[in-house]
PDB file of C-alpha atoms in Angstrom:
ATOM      1  CA  MET N   3     -65.041  34.998 101.002  1.00 43.00           C
ATOM      2  CA  ILE N   4     -65.467  35.964  97.617  1.00 46.00           C
ATOM      3  CA  ASP N   5     -64.249  39.094  98.858  1.00 55.00           C
ATOM      4  CA  GLN N   6     -61.218  38.024 100.687  1.00 51.00           C
ATOM      5  CA  ALA N   7     -59.824  35.808  97.436  1.00 50.00           C
ATOM      6  CA  ALA N   8     -60.184  38.897  95.233  1.00 56.00           C
ATOM      7  CA  ALA N   9     -58.255  40.714  97.447  1.00 57.00           C
ATOM      8  CA  LEU N  10     -55.593  37.876  97.876  1.00 52.00           C
ATOM      9  CA  ARG N  11     -55.241  37.985  93.787  1.00 54.00           C
ATOM     10  CA  ARG N  12     -54.374  41.753  93.789  1.00 58.00           C
ATOM     11  CA  LYS N  13     -52.130  40.918  96.265  1.00 55.00           C
ATOM     12  CA  LEU N  14     -50.571  37.806  94.970  1.00 53.00           C
ATOM     13  CA  ALA N  15     -50.013  39.768  91.524  1.00 56.00           C
ATOM     14  CA  MET N  16     -48.406  43.131  93.631  1.00 56.00           C
ATOM     15  CA  MET N  17     -45.530  40.320  94.186  1.00 51.00           C
ATOM     16  CA  ASN N  18     -45.102  39.099  91.028  1.00 52.00           C
ATOM     17  CA  ASN N  19     -44.477  42.433  89.545  1.00 49.00           C
ATOM     18  CA  LYS N  20     -42.011  43.048  92.191  1.00 48.00           C
ATOM     19  CA  ARG N  21     -39.391  40.021  91.568  1.00 49.00           C
ATOM     20  CA  ASP N  22     -40.653  37.119  88.794  1.00 57.00           C
ATOM     21  CA  GLN N  23     -36.790  35.442  89.078  1.00 78.00           C
ATOM     22  CA  THR N  24     -38.109  33.604  92.377  1.00 89.00           C
ATOM     23  CA  LYS N  25     -37.768  29.707  91.134  1.00 94.00           C
ATOM     24  CA  ALA N  26     -38.651  27.110  92.866  1.00 94.00           C
ATOM     25  CA  ILE N  27     -37.867  23.817  92.932  1.00 97.00           C
ATOM     26  CA  ALA N  28     -39.261  20.361  94.246  1.00 97.00           C
ATOM     27  CA  VAL N  29     -36.909  17.418  95.078  1.00 97.00           C
ATOM     28  CA  ILE N  30     -38.465  14.323  94.978  1.00 96.00           C
ATOM     29  CA  SER N  31     -37.762  10.036  95.023  1.00 94.00           C
ATOM     30  CA  GLY N  32     -39.904   7.506  94.179  1.00 89.00           C
ATOM     31  CA  LYS N  33     -39.771   5.659  97.660  1.00 87.00           C
ATOM     32  CA  GLY N  34     -37.181   6.713 100.512  1.00 87.00           C
ATOM     33  CA  GLY N  35     -33.951   5.492 101.890  1.00 89.00           C
ATOM     34  CA  VAL N  36     -32.254   7.069  98.179  1.00 95.00           C
ATOM     35  CA  GLY N  37     -30.466  10.245 100.116  1.00 95.00           C
ATOM     36  CA  LYS N  38     -32.757  13.020  99.029  1.00 96.00           C
ATOM     37  CA  SER N  39     -33.447  15.223 102.474  1.00 96.00           C
ATOM     38  CA  ASN N  40     -28.986  15.435 102.367  1.00 97.00           C
ATOM     39  CA  VAL N  41     -28.951  16.413  98.785  1.00 98.00           C
ATOM     40  CA  SER N  42     -31.576  18.853  99.359  1.00 98.00           C
ATOM     41  CA  LEU N  43     -29.558  20.537 102.173  1.00 98.00           C
ATOM     42  CA  ASN N  44     -25.963  20.074 100.027  1.00 99.00           C
ATOM     43  CA  PHE N  45     -27.222  21.490  97.433  1.00 99.00           C
ATOM     44  CA  SER N  46     -29.271  24.500  98.738  1.00 99.00           C
ATOM     45  CA  ILE N  47     -26.251  25.285 100.412  1.00 99.00           C
ATOM     46  CA  ALA N  48     -24.069  24.374  97.144  1.00 99.00           C
ATOM     47  CA  LEU N  49     -26.463  27.668  95.238  1.00 99.00           C
ATOM     48  CA  SER N  50     -25.773  30.219  98.682  1.00 99.00           C
ATOM     49  CA  ARG N  51     -21.973  29.205  97.865  1.00 98.00           C
ATOM     50  CA  PHE N  52     -22.750  30.545  94.386  1.00 98.00           C
ATOM     51  CA  GLY N  53     -23.943  34.110  95.609  1.00 98.00           C
ATOM     52  CA  LYS N  54     -28.045  32.857  95.380  1.00 98.00           C
ATOM     53  CA  LYS N  55     -30.562  33.949  97.991  1.00 98.00           C
ATOM     54  CA  VAL N  56     -31.790  30.439  99.463  1.00 98.00           C
ATOM     55  CA  LEU N  57     -35.121  29.078 100.802  1.00 98.00           C
ATOM     56  CA  LEU N  58     -35.330  25.587 102.131  1.00 98.00           C
ATOM     57  CA  PHE N  59     -38.455  24.514 103.154  1.00 94.00           C
ATOM     58  CA  ASP N  60     -39.584  20.680 104.390  1.00 93.00           C
ATOM     59  CA  MET N  61     -42.213  19.789 103.080  1.00 88.00           C
ATOM     60  CA  ASP N  62     -42.086  16.128 104.415  1.00 79.00           C
ATOM     61  CA  ILE N  63     -44.406  16.809 107.072  1.00 69.00           C
ATOM     62  CA  GLY N  64     -44.135  14.551 109.908  1.00 62.00           C
ATOM     63  CA  MET N  65     -40.652  12.278 108.333  1.00 70.00           C
ATOM     64  CA  GLY N  66     -38.720  15.460 108.013  1.00 71.00           C
ATOM     65  CA  ASN N  67     -34.985  15.207 109.205  1.00 86.00           C
ATOM     66  CA  ILE N  68     -33.496  18.640 107.424  1.00 94.00           C
ATOM     67  CA  ASP N  69     -32.693  20.067 111.142  1.00 93.00           C
ATOM     68  CA  ILE N  70     -30.813  17.163 112.297  1.00 93.00           C
ATOM     69  CA  LEU N  71     -29.002  16.868 109.424  1.00 96.00           C
ATOM     70  CA  MET N  72     -28.062  20.523 110.195  1.00 96.00           C
ATOM     71  CA  GLY N  73     -27.813  19.687 113.836  1.00 95.00           C
ATOM     72  CA  ILE N  74     -30.214  22.800 114.663  1.00 93.00           C
ATOM     73  CA  THR N  75     -33.642  22.512 116.791  1.00 90.00           C
ATOM     74  CA  ALA N  76     -36.573  23.778 115.440  1.00 89.00           C
ATOM     75  CA  HIS N  77     -38.752  25.421 117.389  1.00 90.00           C
ATOM     76  CA  HIS N  78     -41.227  25.804 115.240  1.00 91.00           C
ATOM     77  CA  THR N  79     -42.652  24.392 112.449  1.00 89.00           C
ATOM     78  CA  ILE N  80     -45.098  24.806 109.377  1.00 87.00           C
ATOM     79  CA  VAL N  81     -47.464  23.474 111.938  1.00 85.00           C
ATOM     80  CA  ASP N  82     -47.176  26.636 114.184  1.00 90.00           C
ATOM     81  CA  LEU N  83     -48.427  29.051 111.200  1.00 89.00           C
ATOM     82  CA  PHE N  84     -51.772  27.230 111.402  1.00 86.00           C
ATOM     83  CA  GLU N  85     -51.702  25.956 115.231  1.00 86.00           C
ATOM     84  CA  LYS N  86     -49.965  29.067 116.551  1.00 90.00           C
ATOM     85  CA  ASN N  87     -51.107  31.782 114.229  1.00 89.00           C
ATOM     86  CA  LEU N  88     -47.158  32.602 113.817  1.00 93.00           C
ATOM     87  CA  THR N  89     -46.335  34.274 110.753  1.00 94.00           C
ATOM     88  CA  ILE N  90     -44.106  33.133 108.325  1.00 93.00           C
ATOM     89  CA  LYS N  91     -41.145  35.155 109.085  1.00 94.00           C
ATOM     90  CA  GLU N  92     -41.246  34.080 112.954  1.00 95.00           C
ATOM     91  CA  LEU N  93     -40.638  29.989 111.398  1.00 95.00           C
ATOM     92  CA  LEU N  94     -37.913  30.405 109.449  1.00 96.00           C
ATOM     93  CA  ILE N  95     -34.413  29.743 110.964  1.00 96.00           C
ATOM     94  CA  LYS N  96     -30.943  30.019 110.245  1.00 96.00           C
ATOM     95  CA  GLY N  97     -29.196  27.738 108.828  1.00 96.00           C
ATOM     96  CA  PRO N  98     -25.646  26.876 107.231  1.00 97.00           C
ATOM     97  CA  GLU N  99     -23.972  29.366 104.586  1.00 97.00           C
ATOM     98  CA  GLY N 100     -26.816  32.164 104.631  1.00 97.00           C
ATOM     99  CA  ILE N 101     -29.823  29.292 103.572  1.00 98.00           C
ATOM    100  CA  ASP N 102     -32.756  29.951 105.228  1.00 98.00           C
ATOM    101  CA  TYR N 103     -34.666  26.917 106.892  1.00 97.00           C
ATOM    102  CA  ILE N 104     -38.907  26.536 107.245  1.00 95.00           C
ATOM    103  CA  ALA N 105     -39.152  22.751 108.931  1.00 93.00           C
ATOM    104  CA  GLY N 106     -41.822  20.553 108.538  1.00 85.00           C
ATOM    105  CA  GLY N 107     -43.008  19.640 112.247  1.00 74.00           C
ATOM    106  CA  ASN N 108     -45.990  17.043 113.176  1.00 72.00           C
ATOM    107  CA  GLY N 109     -49.601  17.379 113.535  1.00 61.00           C
ATOM    108  CA  LEU N 110     -50.800  18.311 110.107  1.00 58.00           C
ATOM    109  CA  PRO N 111     -52.346  15.692 108.857  1.00 57.00           C
ATOM    110  CA  ASN N 112     -51.920  16.636 105.204  1.00 65.00           C
ATOM    111  CA  LEU N 113     -50.954  20.548 103.979  1.00 70.00           C
ATOM    112  CA  PHE N 114     -52.394  19.851 100.360  1.00 69.00           C
ATOM    113  CA  LYS N 115     -55.954  20.557 101.990  1.00 72.00           C
ATOM    114  CA  LEU N 116     -56.260  23.097 104.102  1.00 76.00           C
ATOM    115  CA  ASP N 117     -59.549  24.688 104.410  1.00 78.00           C
ATOM    116  CA  GLU N 118     -59.894  27.850 102.765  1.00 79.00           C
ATOM    117  CA  LYS N 119     -59.200  30.136 105.473  1.00 84.00           C
ATOM    118  CA  LYS N 120     -55.740  27.963 106.031  1.00 83.00           C
ATOM    119  CA  SER N 121     -55.354  28.226 102.652  1.00 81.00           C
ATOM    120  CA  GLU N 122     -55.880  31.777 102.172  1.00 82.00           C
ATOM    121  CA  TYR N 123     -53.321  32.844 105.226  1.00 86.00           C
ATOM    122  CA  LEU N 124     -50.415  30.189 103.967  1.00 85.00           C
ATOM    123  CA  MET N 125     -50.791  32.444 100.526  1.00 83.00           C
ATOM    124  CA  GLU N 126     -50.595  35.193 102.077  1.00 85.00           C
ATOM    125  CA  GLN N 127     -47.714  34.933 104.307  1.00 88.00           C
ATOM    126  CA  LEU N 128     -46.172  33.063 101.496  1.00 86.00           C
ATOM    127  CA  GLN N 129     -46.231  36.361  99.409  1.00 82.00           C
ATOM    128  CA  PHE N 130     -44.024  37.909 102.282  1.00 82.00           C
ATOM    129  CA  ILE N 131     -40.951  36.396 101.778  1.00 89.00           C
ATOM    130  CA  LEU N 132     -40.984  34.801  98.689  1.00 86.00           C
ATOM    131  CA  ASN N 133     -39.752  37.200  96.473  1.00 85.00           C
ATOM    132  CA  GLU N 134     -36.888  37.969  98.925  1.00 93.00           C
ATOM    133  CA  TYR N 135     -35.388  34.637  97.538  1.00 96.00           C
ATOM    134  CA  ASP N 136     -33.665  33.723  94.188  1.00 96.00           C
ATOM    135  CA  TYR N 137     -34.358  30.092  94.906  1.00 97.00           C
ATOM    136  CA  VAL N 138     -37.443  27.804  97.386  1.00 96.00           C
ATOM    137  CA  ILE N 139     -36.216  24.637  97.915  1.00 98.00           C
ATOM    138  CA  PHE N 140     -39.162  22.242  98.725  1.00 95.00           C
ATOM    139  CA  ASP N 141     -37.792  18.839  99.988  1.00 95.00           C
ATOM    140  CA  MET N 142     -40.710  16.828  99.406  1.00 92.00           C
ATOM    141  CA  GLY N 143     -41.820  13.371 101.159  1.00 86.00           C
ATOM    142  CA  ALA N 144     -40.904  10.057  99.955  1.00 79.00           C
ATOM    143  CA  GLY N 145     -44.250   8.867  97.410  1.00 78.00           C
ATOM    144  CA  MET N 146     -47.343  10.364  95.348  1.00 82.00           C
ATOM    145  CA  THR N 147     -50.212  11.100  95.903  1.00 79.00           C
ATOM    146  CA  GLU N 148     -52.562  13.032  93.760  1.00 77.00           C
ATOM    147  CA  GLU N 149     -52.745  15.776  96.653  1.00 75.00           C
ATOM    148  CA  ASN N 150     -48.643  16.238  95.760  1.00 84.00           C
ATOM    149  CA  VAL N 151     -48.271  15.960  92.310  1.00 87.00           C
ATOM    150  CA  LYS N 152     -50.851  18.890  92.070  1.00 82.00           C
ATOM    151  CA  PHE N 153     -48.630  21.059  94.108  1.00 86.00           C
ATOM    152  CA  LEU N 154     -45.403  19.700  92.457  1.00 92.00           C
ATOM    153  CA  LEU N 155     -47.157  21.407  89.606  1.00 91.00           C
ATOM    154  CA  ALA N 156     -47.082  24.761  91.110  1.00 90.00           C
ATOM    155  CA  MET N 157     -42.946  24.193  91.051  1.00 94.00           C
ATOM    156  CA  ASP N 158     -40.564  25.425  88.655  1.00 94.00           C
ATOM    157  CA  GLU N 159     -38.455  22.600  88.005  1.00 97.00           C
ATOM    158  CA  ILE N 160     -38.326  19.338  89.746  1.00 98.00           C
ATOM    159  CA  PHE N 161     -35.443  17.207  90.815  1.00 98.00           C
ATOM    160  CA  VAL N 162     -35.798  13.472  90.965  1.00 98.00           C
ATOM    161  CA  ILE N 163     -33.053  11.131  93.052  1.00 98.00           C
ATOM    162  CA  THR N 164     -32.372   8.367  92.993  1.00 98.00           C
ATOM    163  CA  THR N 165     -29.930   5.790  93.209  1.00 98.00           C
ATOM    164  CA  SER N 166     -28.643   2.369  90.897  1.00 97.00           C
ATOM    165  CA  GLU N 167     -30.979   0.302  92.609  1.00 97.00           C
ATOM    166  CA  PRO N 168     -33.613  -1.900  90.609  1.00 97.00           C
ATOM    167  CA  THR N 169     -36.331  -0.577  93.111  1.00 96.00           C
ATOM    168  CA  ALA N 170     -35.522   3.194  93.153  1.00 96.00           C
ATOM    169  CA  ILE N 171     -35.336   3.404  89.287  1.00 97.00           C
ATOM    170  CA  THR N 172     -38.831   1.854  88.979  1.00 97.00           C
ATOM    171  CA  ASP N 173     -39.941   4.198  91.807  1.00 96.00           C
ATOM    172  CA  ALA N 174     -38.389   6.998  90.276  1.00 96.00           C
ATOM    173  CA  TYR N 175     -39.204   6.814  86.722  1.00 97.00           C
ATOM    174  CA  SER N 176     -43.053   5.837  88.127  1.00 96.00           C
ATOM    175  CA  ALA N 177     -43.275   9.557  89.736  1.00 96.00           C
ATOM    176  CA  MET N 178     -41.702  11.105  86.647  1.00 97.00           C
ATOM    177  CA  LYS N 179     -44.882   9.177  84.796  1.00 96.00           C
ATOM    178  CA  TYR N 180     -47.130  10.591  87.125  1.00 95.00           C
ATOM    179  CA  ILE N 181     -46.320  14.021  87.054  1.00 96.00           C
ATOM    180  CA  CYS N 182     -46.636  13.810  83.014  1.00 96.00           C
ATOM    181  CA  LEU N 183     -49.938  12.482  83.396  1.00 94.00           C
ATOM    182  CA  PHE N 184     -50.849  16.103  84.585  1.00 92.00           C
ATOM    183  CA  ASP N 185     -48.129  18.479  82.919  1.00 93.00           C
ATOM    184  CA  GLN N 186     -45.613  17.183  80.311  1.00 94.00           C
ATOM    185  CA  SER N 187     -43.856  20.501  80.076  1.00 94.00           C
ATOM    186  CA  ILE N 188     -42.794  20.654  83.344  1.00 95.00           C
ATOM    187  CA  PRO N 189     -38.866  20.793  83.411  1.00 97.00           C
ATOM    188  CA  LEU N 190     -37.732  16.930  85.206  1.00 98.00           C
ATOM    189  CA  TYR N 191     -33.928  17.697  86.158  1.00 98.00           C
ATOM    190  CA  LEU N 192     -32.331  13.970  87.538  1.00 99.00           C
ATOM    191  CA  VAL N 193     -29.501  12.672  89.937  1.00 99.00           C
ATOM    192  CA  VAL N 194     -28.270   9.768  91.041  1.00 99.00           C
ATOM    193  CA  ASN N 195     -27.108   9.053  94.456  1.00 98.00           C
ATOM    194  CA  ARG N 196     -25.244   6.885  96.387  1.00 98.00           C
ATOM    195  CA  ALA N 197     -23.342   5.318  93.687  1.00 98.00           C
ATOM    196  CA  GLU N 198     -20.670   2.933  93.702  1.00 97.00           C
ATOM    197  CA  ASN N 199     -18.451   4.494  90.628  1.00 97.00           C
ATOM    198  CA  GLU N 200     -18.752   7.930  88.071  1.00 97.00           C
ATOM    199  CA  ALA N 201     -19.637   5.118  85.867  1.00 98.00           C
ATOM    200  CA  GLU N 202     -22.416   3.163  86.903  1.00 97.00           C
ATOM    201  CA  GLY N 203     -23.720   6.373  88.689  1.00 98.00           C
ATOM    202  CA  MET N 204     -23.560   8.030  84.638  1.00 98.00           C
ATOM    203  CA  GLN N 205     -25.472   4.343  82.880  1.00 98.00           C
ATOM    204  CA  THR N 206     -28.232   4.806  84.737  1.00 98.00           C
ATOM    205  CA  LEU N 207     -28.734   8.458  84.169  1.00 98.00           C
ATOM    206  CA  LYS N 208     -28.567   7.515  80.655  1.00 98.00           C
ATOM    207  CA  ARG N 209     -30.701   4.533  81.093  1.00 98.00           C
ATOM    208  CA  VAL N 210     -33.537   6.121  82.958  1.00 98.00           C
ATOM    209  CA  LYS N 211     -33.069   9.320  80.153  1.00 98.00           C
ATOM    210  CA  GLN N 212     -34.173   6.814  77.653  1.00 98.00           C
ATOM    211  CA  VAL N 213     -36.643   4.955  79.645  1.00 98.00           C
ATOM    212  CA  VAL N 214     -38.132   8.194  79.598  1.00 98.00           C
ATOM    213  CA  LEU N 215     -37.802   9.764  75.952  1.00 98.00           C
ATOM    214  CA  GLN N 216     -38.984   6.450  74.856  1.00 98.00           C
ATOM    215  CA  PHE N 217     -42.167   5.827  76.968  1.00 97.00           C
ATOM    216  CA  LEU N 218     -43.382  10.012  77.830  1.00 97.00           C
ATOM    217  CA  VAL N 219     -41.627  11.565  75.329  1.00 97.00           C
ATOM    218  CA  LYS N 220     -39.785  13.537  77.695  1.00 98.00           C
ATOM    219  CA  GLU N 221     -36.729  14.867  78.075  1.00 97.00           C
ATOM    220  CA  VAL N 222     -34.728  14.598  81.627  1.00 98.00           C
ATOM    221  CA  ASN N 223     -31.826  16.719  81.879  1.00 98.00           C
ATOM    222  CA  LEU N 224     -29.074  14.956  83.609  1.00 98.00           C
ATOM    223  CA  LEU N 225     -27.358  16.803  86.116  1.00 98.00           C
ATOM    224  CA  GLY N 226     -25.178  14.178  87.658  1.00 98.00           C
ATOM    225  CA  VAL N 227     -23.830  11.087  90.090  1.00 99.00           C
ATOM    226  CA  LEU N 228     -22.901  11.158  93.399  1.00 99.00           C
ATOM    227  CA  PRO N 229     -20.594   8.193  94.466  1.00 98.00           C
ATOM    228  CA  ASP N 230     -21.617   6.329  98.144  1.00 98.00           C
ATOM    229  CA  ASP N 231     -19.134   8.282  99.967  1.00 98.00           C
ATOM    230  CA  LYS N 232     -18.389   7.677 103.351  1.00 97.00           C
ATOM    231  CA  ALA N 233     -17.621  10.962 104.489  1.00 97.00           C
ATOM    232  CA  VAL N 234     -21.630  11.321 104.203  1.00 98.00           C
ATOM    233  CA  GLN N 235     -22.456   9.136 106.853  1.00 97.00           C
ATOM    234  CA  LYS N 236     -20.164  11.022 108.852  1.00 98.00           C
ATOM    235  CA  ALA N 237     -21.629  14.002 108.455  1.00 98.00           C
ATOM    236  CA  VAL N 238     -24.532  12.569 109.078  1.00 97.00           C
ATOM    237  CA  SER N 239     -23.045  11.501 112.599  1.00 97.00           C
ATOM    238  CA  HIS N 240     -21.932  14.662 113.190  1.00 97.00           C
ATOM    239  CA  GLN N 241     -25.301  16.334 112.447  1.00 98.00           C
ATOM    240  CA  GLU N 242     -23.340  18.205 109.875  1.00 98.00           C
ATOM    241  CA  PRO N 243     -23.799  19.015 105.725  1.00 98.00           C
ATOM    242  CA  PHE N 244     -21.324  16.918 104.000  1.00 99.00           C
ATOM    243  CA  LEU N 245     -20.238  19.796 101.984  1.00 99.00           C
ATOM    244  CA  LEU N 246     -18.935  21.633 105.504  1.00 98.00           C
ATOM    245  CA  TYR N 247     -18.032  18.838 107.139  1.00 98.00           C
ATOM    246  CA  ALA N 248     -15.910  17.357 104.422  1.00 98.00           C
ATOM    247  CA  PRO N 249     -15.748  19.715 101.846  1.00 98.00           C
ATOM    248  CA  LYS N 250     -12.556  17.989 100.136  1.00 98.00           C
ATOM    249  CA  ALA N 251     -14.267  14.759  99.650  1.00 99.00           C
ATOM    250  CA  LEU N 252     -15.633  13.444  96.273  1.00 98.00           C
ATOM    251  CA  ILE N 253     -19.352  13.553  97.069  1.00 99.00           C
ATOM    252  CA  SER N 254     -19.085  17.734  97.661  1.00 99.00           C
ATOM    253  CA  LYS N 255     -16.943  18.216  94.614  1.00 99.00           C
ATOM    254  CA  ASN N 256     -19.421  16.294  92.676  1.00 99.00           C
ATOM    255  CA  LEU N 257     -22.011  18.614  94.458  1.00 99.00           C
ATOM    256  CA  LEU N 258     -20.594  21.411  93.548  1.00 99.00           C
ATOM    257  CA  ASP N 259     -19.877  20.971  89.931  1.00 98.00           C
ATOM    258  CA  ILE N 260     -23.668  19.708  89.951  1.00 99.00           C
ATOM    259  CA  CYS N 261     -24.884  22.923  91.033  1.00 99.00           C
ATOM    260  CA  LYS N 262     -22.348  24.821  88.863  1.00 98.00           C
ATOM    261  CA  LYS N 263     -23.690  22.594  86.209  1.00 98.00           C
ATOM    262  CA  TYR N 264     -27.792  23.817  86.786  1.00 98.00           C
ATOM    263  CA  LEU N 265     -26.692  27.223  87.568  1.00 98.00           C
ATOM    264  CA  ASP N 266     -24.381  27.499  83.548  1.00 95.00           C
ATOM    265  CA  GLU N 267     -27.143  26.458  82.339  1.00 91.00           C
ATOM    266  CA  ASN N 268     -29.822  28.229  83.570  1.00 86.00           C
ATOM    267  CA  ASN N 269     -28.021  31.093  82.813  1.00 79.00           C
ATOM    268  CA  GLU N 270     -27.937  30.307  79.381  1.00 64.00           C
ATOM    269  CA  GLN N 271     -31.985  30.958  79.166  1.00 65.00           C
ATOM    270  CA  SER N 272     -34.312  33.587  79.557  1.00 49.00           C
ATOM    271  CA  GLN N 273     -34.794  34.696  83.817  1.00 51.00           C
ATOM    272  CA  GLU N 274     -38.803  36.335  82.289  1.00 50.00           C
ATOM    273  CA  LYS N 275     -41.438  34.283  83.787  1.00 52.00           C
ATOM    274  CA  ASN N 276     -45.059  35.016  82.471  1.00 51.00           C
ATOM    275  CA  GLN N 277     -46.889  36.220  85.580  1.00 50.00           C
ATOM    276  CA  ASP N 278     -49.546  33.643  85.012  1.00 52.00           C
ATOM    277  CA  THR N 279     -47.011  30.905  85.080  1.00 61.00           C
ATOM    278  CA  SER N 280     -44.933  31.966  87.909  1.00 72.00           C
ATOM    279  CA  PHE N 281     -44.538  29.673  90.907  1.00 77.00           C
ATOM    280  CA  ILE N 282     -47.132  32.129  93.267  1.00 71.00           C
ATOM    281  CA  SER N 283     -49.216  32.603  90.614  1.00 77.00           C
ATOM    282  CA  LYS N 284     -49.642  27.949  89.956  1.00 77.00           C
ATOM    283  CA  LEU N 285     -49.914  27.680  94.047  1.00 74.00           C
ATOM    284  CA  GLN N 286     -52.569  30.337  94.339  1.00 72.00           C
ATOM    285  CA  ARG N 287     -54.361  28.639  91.555  1.00 71.00           C
ATOM    286  CA  PHE N 288     -54.164  25.148  93.654  1.00 68.00           C
ATOM    287  CA  PHE N 289     -55.757  26.376  97.056  1.00 64.00           C
ATOM    288  CA  VAL N 290     -57.713  29.342  96.115  1.00 59.00           C
ATOM    289  CA  ARG N 291     -59.139  27.961  92.474  1.00 53.00           C
ATOM    290  CA  GLY N 292     -62.938  26.004  92.881  1.00 42.00           C
ATOM    291  CA  ARG N 293     -63.083  27.344  96.531  1.00 47.00           C
TER     292      ARG N 293
END
């Protein structure tokens, strides 16, 4: 097994040399019901509209619903990678406007507690596809555990989705606090969803930013506000992303503005990554170290 792990590390190093530009983003929420998956899906589509190659990965194992939001039937899921010994490319589903998608599925108790053989196979498969994308968006399950927070630490950035409800704000803060206990440096971005109006949403953004700065000594990047738009529920009923179903709705405009703001801010920063801090290298350490 030592030889296999060494071979895997060499393969991953080759992958890093090919393309260090792939950015991994986890989308999280402290609690369910805040519209996280809808934001993940439509943000992925927005990135694609801006010319980016995107893979959307449903990590809400057993509870994922992104395929339903797209009106697509997922014939294979991440579970089939192990149970049917499929390749990861066989799991890819073509989504709207050029995005690729991998479904979460059921039957895998914990993706973050794979045995050595399965984790090495997952890493081997990931190396074949991640370097084909500009962005890989991981739509995570709600809530935090020690296992999934360690997976989050492999990400380049984390998007936190909340609403203006006190319970959602409290849970979002708790999630950020838990992440910061492990790594204070990982970039955090905040989006307020389902705001009654822009003023309420901005007030929530600023309040959370202030609290996180005061108590966690951590800067949070404020991405923007998405309104509580009736177009979203109609889009869900029609099983179509709201960017496609209601392109002129306020939420669609705001989502595109958020995406443009994010890309503009990232273009101002250096895109060069140290090989030891790239997503695939950190993910490798998560799965391989200590085995």
